[in-house]
Amino acid sequence: PATQTTQSVALTAPPVSLSLSPDGLFAAVGHVGSASYVNLTTRSVTRNYTYPATAASDANAEVVLAADW
């Protein structure tokens, strides 16, 4: 970060993957059975998405933010 300090965001579940927006202002955090959309400026979760957790998705839970998000 520009301030050279560590900041935290409370999440609903442990993270298993992470994707940053191209401008660095947002992050998508993957969890088992869900994903969180995080505003990094305000350090807050703006939305949670859920999806059915299966053995395949548990092992491969990945999130990707597209350039047009």
mmCIF file of N, CA, C and O in Angstrom:
data_model
loop_
_atom_site.group_PDB
_atom_site.id
_atom_site.type_symbol
_atom_site.label_atom_id
_atom_site.label_comp_id
_atom_site.label_asym_id
_atom_site.label_seq_id
_atom_site.Cartn_x
_atom_site.Cartn_y
_atom_site.Cartn_z
ATOM 1 N N PRO A 1 0.819 -1.209 0.000
ATOM 2 C CA PRO A 1 0.000 0.000 0.000
ATOM 3 C C PRO A 1 0.854 1.260 0.000
ATOM 4 O O PRO A 1 2.000 1.242 0.435
ATOM 5 N N ALA A 2 0.261 2.331 -0.429
ATOM 6 C CA ALA A 2 0.980 3.599 -0.501
ATOM 7 C C ALA A 2 1.465 4.068 0.863
ATOM 8 O O ALA A 2 2.477 4.752 0.966
ATOM 9 N N THR A 3 0.746 3.712 1.919
ATOM 10 C CA THR A 3 1.115 4.160 3.261
ATOM 11 C C THR A 3 2.107 3.225 3.950
ATOM 12 O O THR A 3 2.552 3.513 5.046
ATOM 13 N N GLN A 4 2.421 2.105 3.319
ATOM 14 C CA GLN A 4 3.337 1.108 3.876
ATOM 15 C C GLN A 4 2.828 0.563 5.213
ATOM 16 O O GLN A 4 3.604 0.245 6.098
ATOM 17 N N THR A 5 1.509 0.466 5.367
ATOM 18 C CA THR A 5 0.908 -0.099 6.565
ATOM 19 C C THR A 5 0.010 -1.270 6.171
ATOM 20 O O THR A 5 -0.434 -1.362 5.037
ATOM 21 N N THR A 6 -0.250 -2.132 7.113
ATOM 22 C CA THR A 6 -1.126 -3.264 6.886
ATOM 23 C C THR A 6 -2.524 -2.911 7.344
ATOM 24 O O THR A 6 -2.708 -2.388 8.443
ATOM 25 N N GLN A 7 -3.507 -3.178 6.514
ATOM 26 C CA GLN A 7 -4.908 -2.945 6.840
ATOM 27 C C GLN A 7 -5.647 -4.272 6.727
ATOM 28 O O GLN A 7 -5.273 -5.129 5.935
ATOM 29 N N SER A 8 -6.711 -4.443 7.487
ATOM 30 C CA SER A 8 -7.476 -5.684 7.481
ATOM 31 C C SER A 8 -8.932 -5.436 7.103
ATOM 32 O O SER A 8 -9.455 -4.344 7.315
ATOM 33 N N VAL A 9 -9.555 -6.466 6.571
ATOM 34 C CA VAL A 9 -10.984 -6.460 6.269
ATOM 35 C C VAL A 9 -11.561 -7.735 6.870
ATOM 36 O O VAL A 9 -11.048 -8.828 6.619
ATOM 37 N N ALA A 10 -12.617 -7.594 7.666
ATOM 38 C CA ALA A 10 -13.260 -8.765 8.261
ATOM 39 C C ALA A 10 -14.033 -9.517 7.179
ATOM 40 O O ALA A 10 -14.856 -8.934 6.485
ATOM 41 N N LEU A 11 -13.764 -10.800 7.037
ATOM 42 C CA LEU A 11 -14.429 -11.637 6.047
ATOM 43 C C LEU A 11 -15.347 -12.632 6.746
ATOM 44 O O LEU A 11 -15.170 -12.929 7.928
ATOM 45 N N THR A 12 -16.315 -13.155 6.004
ATOM 46 C CA THR A 12 -17.281 -14.093 6.577
ATOM 47 C C THR A 12 -16.734 -15.510 6.701
ATOM 48 O O THR A 12 -17.303 -16.314 7.426
ATOM 49 N N ALA A 13 -15.657 -15.803 5.989
ATOM 50 C CA ALA A 13 -15.076 -17.149 5.995
ATOM 51 C C ALA A 13 -13.603 -17.036 5.613
ATOM 52 O O ALA A 13 -13.182 -16.026 5.043
ATOM 53 N N PRO A 14 -12.808 -18.063 5.887
ATOM 54 C CA PRO A 14 -11.399 -18.028 5.499
ATOM 55 C C PRO A 14 -11.249 -17.929 3.974
ATOM 56 O O PRO A 14 -12.007 -18.564 3.237
ATOM 57 N N PRO A 15 -10.291 -17.153 3.501
ATOM 58 C CA PRO A 15 -10.090 -17.027 2.058
ATOM 59 C C PRO A 15 -9.361 -18.235 1.480
ATOM 60 O O PRO A 15 -8.525 -18.844 2.137
ATOM 61 N N VAL A 16 -9.726 -18.588 0.242
ATOM 62 C CA VAL A 16 -9.005 -19.637 -0.480
ATOM 63 C C VAL A 16 -8.453 -19.129 -1.811
ATOM 64 O O VAL A 16 -7.635 -19.784 -2.430
ATOM 65 N N SER A 17 -8.918 -17.940 -2.240
ATOM 66 C CA SER A 17 -8.373 -17.330 -3.457
ATOM 67 C C SER A 17 -8.645 -15.835 -3.420
ATOM 68 O O SER A 17 -9.469 -15.354 -2.645
ATOM 69 N N LEU A 18 -7.908 -15.116 -4.273
ATOM 70 C CA LEU A 18 -8.005 -13.661 -4.296
ATOM 71 C C LEU A 18 -7.777 -13.155 -5.706
ATOM 72 O O LEU A 18 -6.917 -13.657 -6.428
ATOM 73 N N SER A 19 -8.548 -12.139 -6.091
ATOM 74 C CA SER A 19 -8.349 -11.462 -7.369
ATOM 75 C C SER A 19 -8.513 -9.969 -7.127
ATOM 76 O O SER A 19 -9.439 -9.534 -6.449
ATOM 77 N N LEU A 20 -7.595 -9.169 -7.663
ATOM 78 C CA LEU A 20 -7.666 -7.716 -7.541
ATOM 79 C C LEU A 20 -8.156 -7.107 -8.840
ATOM 80 O O LEU A 20 -7.806 -7.571 -9.927
ATOM 81 N N SER A 21 -8.938 -6.034 -8.736
ATOM 82 C CA SER A 21 -9.369 -5.315 -9.931
ATOM 83 C C SER A 21 -8.151 -4.631 -10.540
ATOM 84 O O SER A 21 -7.177 -4.343 -9.839
ATOM 85 N N PRO A 22 -8.182 -4.362 -11.845
ATOM 86 C CA PRO A 22 -7.033 -3.722 -12.499
ATOM 87 C C PRO A 22 -6.631 -2.385 -11.867
ATOM 88 O O PRO A 22 -5.453 -2.042 -11.843
ATOM 89 N N ASP A 23 -7.588 -1.639 -11.325
ATOM 90 C CA ASP A 23 -7.252 -0.355 -10.704
ATOM 91 C C ASP A 23 -6.830 -0.492 -9.239
ATOM 92 O O ASP A 23 -6.455 0.485 -8.595
ATOM 93 N N GLY A 24 -6.888 -1.703 -8.689
ATOM 94 C CA GLY A 24 -6.466 -1.948 -7.322
ATOM 95 C C GLY A 24 -7.430 -1.467 -6.262
ATOM 96 O O GLY A 24 -7.098 -1.477 -5.083
ATOM 97 N N LEU A 25 -8.639 -1.087 -6.649
ATOM 98 C CA LEU A 25 -9.597 -0.541 -5.686
ATOM 99 C C LEU A 25 -10.550 -1.589 -5.103
ATOM 100 O O LEU A 25 -11.172 -1.347 -4.065
ATOM 101 N N PHE A 26 -10.658 -2.738 -5.760
ATOM 102 C CA PHE A 26 -11.575 -3.785 -5.315
ATOM 103 C C PHE A 26 -10.877 -5.136 -5.343
ATOM 104 O O PHE A 26 -9.908 -5.334 -6.073
ATOM 105 N N ALA A 27 -11.408 -6.058 -4.547
ATOM 106 C CA ALA A 27 -10.904 -7.428 -4.537
ATOM 107 C C ALA A 27 -12.083 -8.374 -4.501
ATOM 108 O O ALA A 27 -13.116 -8.079 -3.899
ATOM 109 N N ALA A 28 -11.928 -9.498 -5.146
ATOM 110 C CA ALA A 28 -12.872 -10.599 -5.018
ATOM 111 C C ALA A 28 -12.142 -11.679 -4.236
ATOM 112 O O ALA A 28 -11.022 -12.062 -4.591
ATOM 113 N N VAL A 29 -12.739 -12.113 -3.151
ATOM 114 C CA VAL A 29 -12.127 -13.115 -2.288
ATOM 115 C C VAL A 29 -12.980 -14.375 -2.341
ATOM 116 O O VAL A 29 -14.176 -14.335 -2.035
ATOM 117 N N GLY A 30 -12.376 -15.468 -2.747
ATOM 118 C CA GLY A 30 -13.092 -16.730 -2.823
ATOM 119 C C GLY A 30 -13.021 -17.472 -1.503
ATOM 120 O O GLY A 30 -11.988 -17.473 -0.824
ATOM 121 N N HIS A 31 -14.132 -18.075 -1.124
ATOM 122 C CA HIS A 31 -14.242 -18.918 0.061
ATOM 123 C C HIS A 31 -14.864 -20.237 -0.400
ATOM 124 O O HIS A 31 -15.349 -20.334 -1.523
ATOM 125 N N VAL A 32 -14.893 -21.223 0.450
ATOM 126 C CA VAL A 32 -15.580 -22.462 0.122
ATOM 127 C C VAL A 32 -17.081 -22.172 0.138
ATOM 128 O O VAL A 32 -17.638 -21.803 1.166
ATOM 129 N N GLY A 33 -17.722 -22.247 -1.015
ATOM 130 C CA GLY A 33 -19.156 -22.032 -1.125
ATOM 131 C C GLY A 33 -19.596 -20.585 -1.233
ATOM 132 O O GLY A 33 -20.781 -20.308 -1.284
ATOM 133 N N SER A 34 -18.656 -19.641 -1.288
ATOM 134 C CA SER A 34 -19.047 -18.232 -1.410
ATOM 135 C C SER A 34 -17.877 -17.387 -1.895
ATOM 136 O O SER A 34 -16.740 -17.852 -1.970
ATOM 137 N N ALA A 35 -18.192 -16.133 -2.204
ATOM 138 C CA ALA A 35 -17.175 -15.155 -2.582
ATOM 139 C C ALA A 35 -17.595 -13.808 -2.017
ATOM 140 O O ALA A 35 -18.782 -13.517 -1.889
ATOM 141 N N SER A 36 -16.620 -12.992 -1.663
ATOM 142 C CA SER A 36 -16.876 -11.652 -1.140
ATOM 143 C C SER A 36 -16.303 -10.624 -2.100
ATOM 144 O O SER A 36 -15.201 -10.803 -2.616
ATOM 145 N N TYR A 37 -17.055 -9.554 -2.334
ATOM 146 C CA TYR A 37 -16.588 -8.428 -3.146
ATOM 147 C C TYR A 37 -16.210 -7.320 -2.166
ATOM 148 O O TYR A 37 -17.042 -6.864 -1.378
ATOM 149 N N VAL A 38 -14.951 -6.920 -2.176
ATOM 150 C CA VAL A 38 -14.412 -6.034 -1.150
ATOM 151 C C VAL A 38 -13.984 -4.706 -1.753
ATOM 152 O O VAL A 38 -13.248 -4.663 -2.743
ATOM 153 N N ASN A 39 -14.445 -3.606 -1.147
ATOM 154 C CA ASN A 39 -14.000 -2.259 -1.500
ATOM 155 C C ASN A 39 -12.740 -2.012 -0.677
ATOM 156 O O ASN A 39 -12.788 -1.939 0.554
ATOM 157 N N LEU A 40 -11.595 -1.914 -1.338
ATOM 158 C CA LEU A 40 -10.337 -1.758 -0.623
ATOM 159 C C LEU A 40 -10.113 -0.335 -0.117
ATOM 160 O O LEU A 40 -9.318 -0.122 0.790
ATOM 161 N N THR A 41 -10.820 0.639 -0.684
ATOM 162 C CA THR A 41 -10.711 2.015 -0.208
ATOM 163 C C THR A 41 -11.378 2.168 1.156
ATOM 164 O O THR A 41 -10.821 2.768 2.075
ATOM 165 N N THR A 42 -12.576 1.603 1.287
ATOM 166 C CA THR A 42 -13.316 1.701 2.546
ATOM 167 C C THR A 42 -13.040 0.516 3.466
ATOM 168 O O THR A 42 -13.523 0.497 4.592
ATOM 169 N N ARG A 43 -12.304 -0.460 2.970
ATOM 170 C CA ARG A 43 -12.004 -1.691 3.705
ATOM 171 C C ARG A 43 -13.286 -2.347 4.218
ATOM 172 O O ARG A 43 -13.434 -2.643 5.397
ATOM 173 N N SER A 44 -14.231 -2.551 3.291
ATOM 174 C CA SER A 44 -15.502 -3.167 3.663
ATOM 175 C C SER A 44 -15.961 -4.143 2.582
ATOM 176 O O SER A 44 -15.668 -3.971 1.402
ATOM 177 N N VAL A 45 -16.687 -5.165 3.016
ATOM 178 C CA VAL A 45 -17.295 -6.121 2.089
ATOM 179 C C VAL A 45 -18.583 -5.486 1.588
ATOM 180 O O VAL A 45 -19.469 -5.169 2.365
ATOM 181 N N THR A 46 -18.666 -5.277 0.275
ATOM 182 C CA THR A 46 -19.861 -4.656 -0.289
ATOM 183 C C THR A 46 -20.913 -5.666 -0.711
ATOM 184 O O THR A 46 -22.086 -5.323 -0.812
ATOM 185 N N ARG A 47 -20.498 -6.909 -0.944
ATOM 186 C CA ARG A 47 -21.464 -7.926 -1.347
ATOM 187 C C ARG A 47 -20.883 -9.314 -1.130
ATOM 188 O O ARG A 47 -19.681 -9.526 -1.309
ATOM 189 N N ASN A 48 -21.735 -10.242 -0.736
ATOM 190 C CA ASN A 48 -21.362 -11.652 -0.625
ATOM 191 C C ASN A 48 -22.175 -12.453 -1.623
ATOM 192 O O ASN A 48 -23.371 -12.201 -1.809
ATOM 193 N N TYR A 49 -21.532 -13.378 -2.279
ATOM 194 C CA TYR A 49 -22.183 -14.267 -3.241
ATOM 195 C C TYR A 49 -22.034 -15.684 -2.723
ATOM 196 O O TYR A 49 -20.959 -16.065 -2.256
ATOM 197 N N THR A 50 -23.093 -16.475 -2.824
ATOM 198 C CA THR A 50 -22.990 -17.874 -2.428
ATOM 199 C C THR A 50 -23.215 -18.764 -3.641
ATOM 200 O O THR A 50 -23.886 -18.379 -4.596
ATOM 201 N N TYR A 51 -22.639 -19.935 -3.586
ATOM 202 C CA TYR A 51 -22.830 -20.934 -4.625
ATOM 203 C C TYR A 51 -22.721 -22.303 -3.954
ATOM 204 O O TYR A 51 -22.138 -22.413 -2.873
ATOM 205 N N PRO A 52 -23.278 -23.323 -4.552
ATOM 206 C CA PRO A 52 -23.240 -24.654 -3.923
ATOM 207 C C PRO A 52 -21.805 -25.148 -3.780
ATOM 208 O O PRO A 52 -21.036 -25.135 -4.738
ATOM 209 N N ALA A 53 -21.451 -25.514 -2.579
ATOM 210 C CA ALA A 53 -20.113 -26.063 -2.339
ATOM 211 C C ALA A 53 -20.133 -27.553 -2.651
ATOM 212 O O ALA A 53 -20.969 -28.284 -2.152
ATOM 213 N N THR A 54 -19.236 -27.963 -3.516
ATOM 214 C CA THR A 54 -19.081 -29.382 -3.850
ATOM 215 C C THR A 54 -17.628 -29.755 -3.650
ATOM 216 O O THR A 54 -16.771 -28.883 -3.471
ATOM 217 N N ALA A 55 -17.337 -31.010 -3.704
ATOM 218 C CA ALA A 55 -15.944 -31.442 -3.541
ATOM 219 C C ALA A 55 -15.054 -30.797 -4.594
ATOM 220 O O ALA A 55 -13.933 -30.382 -4.312
ATOM 221 N N ALA A 56 -15.544 -30.688 -5.833
ATOM 222 C CA ALA A 56 -14.739 -30.089 -6.907
ATOM 223 C C ALA A 56 -14.535 -28.601 -6.672
ATOM 224 O O ALA A 56 -13.434 -28.080 -6.819
ATOM 225 N N SER A 57 -15.611 -27.880 -6.286
ATOM 226 C CA SER A 57 -15.462 -26.436 -6.092
ATOM 227 C C SER A 57 -14.671 -26.123 -4.831
ATOM 228 O O SER A 57 -13.984 -25.120 -4.750
ATOM 229 N N ASP A 58 -14.737 -26.990 -3.814
ATOM 230 C CA ASP A 58 -13.959 -26.773 -2.600
ATOM 231 C C ASP A 58 -12.468 -26.803 -2.907
ATOM 232 O O ASP A 58 -11.702 -26.008 -2.380
ATOM 233 N N ALA A 59 -12.063 -27.717 -3.766
ATOM 234 C CA ALA A 59 -10.646 -27.863 -4.081
ATOM 235 C C ALA A 59 -10.170 -26.815 -5.076
ATOM 236 O O ALA A 59 -8.985 -26.506 -5.126
ATOM 237 N N ASN A 60 -11.079 -26.266 -5.880
ATOM 238 C CA ASN A 60 -10.686 -25.346 -6.948
ATOM 239 C C ASN A 60 -11.422 -24.016 -6.883
ATOM 240 O O ASN A 60 -11.767 -23.445 -7.909
ATOM 241 N N ALA A 61 -11.693 -23.517 -5.701
ATOM 242 C CA ALA A 61 -12.449 -22.263 -5.559
ATOM 243 C C ALA A 61 -11.583 -21.087 -5.984
ATOM 244 O O ALA A 61 -10.694 -20.676 -5.267
ATOM 245 N N GLU A 62 -11.821 -20.592 -7.200
ATOM 246 C CA GLU A 62 -11.056 -19.480 -7.710
ATOM 247 C C GLU A 62 -12.011 -18.371 -8.125
ATOM 248 O O GLU A 62 -13.120 -18.623 -8.588
ATOM 249 N N VAL A 63 -11.582 -17.129 -7.938
ATOM 250 C CA VAL A 63 -12.363 -15.971 -8.382
ATOM 251 C C VAL A 63 -11.466 -15.102 -9.249
ATOM 252 O O VAL A 63 -10.277 -15.021 -9.043
ATOM 253 N N VAL A 64 -12.077 -14.471 -10.250
ATOM 254 C CA VAL A 64 -11.336 -13.579 -11.139
ATOM 255 C C VAL A 64 -12.180 -12.354 -11.416
ATOM 256 O O VAL A 64 -13.357 -12.475 -11.764
ATOM 257 N N LEU A 65 -11.611 -11.172 -11.245
ATOM 258 C CA LEU A 65 -12.278 -9.929 -11.589
ATOM 259 C C LEU A 65 -11.896 -9.539 -13.005
ATOM 260 O O LEU A 65 -10.721 -9.469 -13.343
ATOM 261 N N ALA A 66 -12.884 -9.308 -13.830
ATOM 262 C CA ALA A 66 -12.637 -8.895 -15.210
ATOM 263 C C ALA A 66 -12.337 -7.399 -15.253
ATOM 264 O O ALA A 66 -12.684 -6.641 -14.346
ATOM 265 N N ALA A 67 -11.710 -6.950 -16.302
ATOM 266 C CA ALA A 67 -11.361 -5.538 -16.456
ATOM 267 C C ALA A 67 -12.577 -4.631 -16.499
ATOM 268 O O ALA A 67 -12.496 -3.462 -16.146
ATOM 269 N N ASP A 68 -13.737 -5.157 -16.925
ATOM 270 C CA ASP A 68 -14.930 -4.317 -17.040
ATOM 271 C C ASP A 68 -15.830 -4.382 -15.818
ATOM 272 O O ASP A 68 -16.974 -3.959 -15.857
ATOM 273 N N TRP A 69 -15.354 -4.872 -14.681
ATOM 274 C CA TRP A 69 -16.165 -4.926 -13.458
ATOM 275 C C TRP A 69 -16.274 -3.581 -12.852
ATOM 276 O O TRP A 69 -15.511 -2.821 -12.607
#
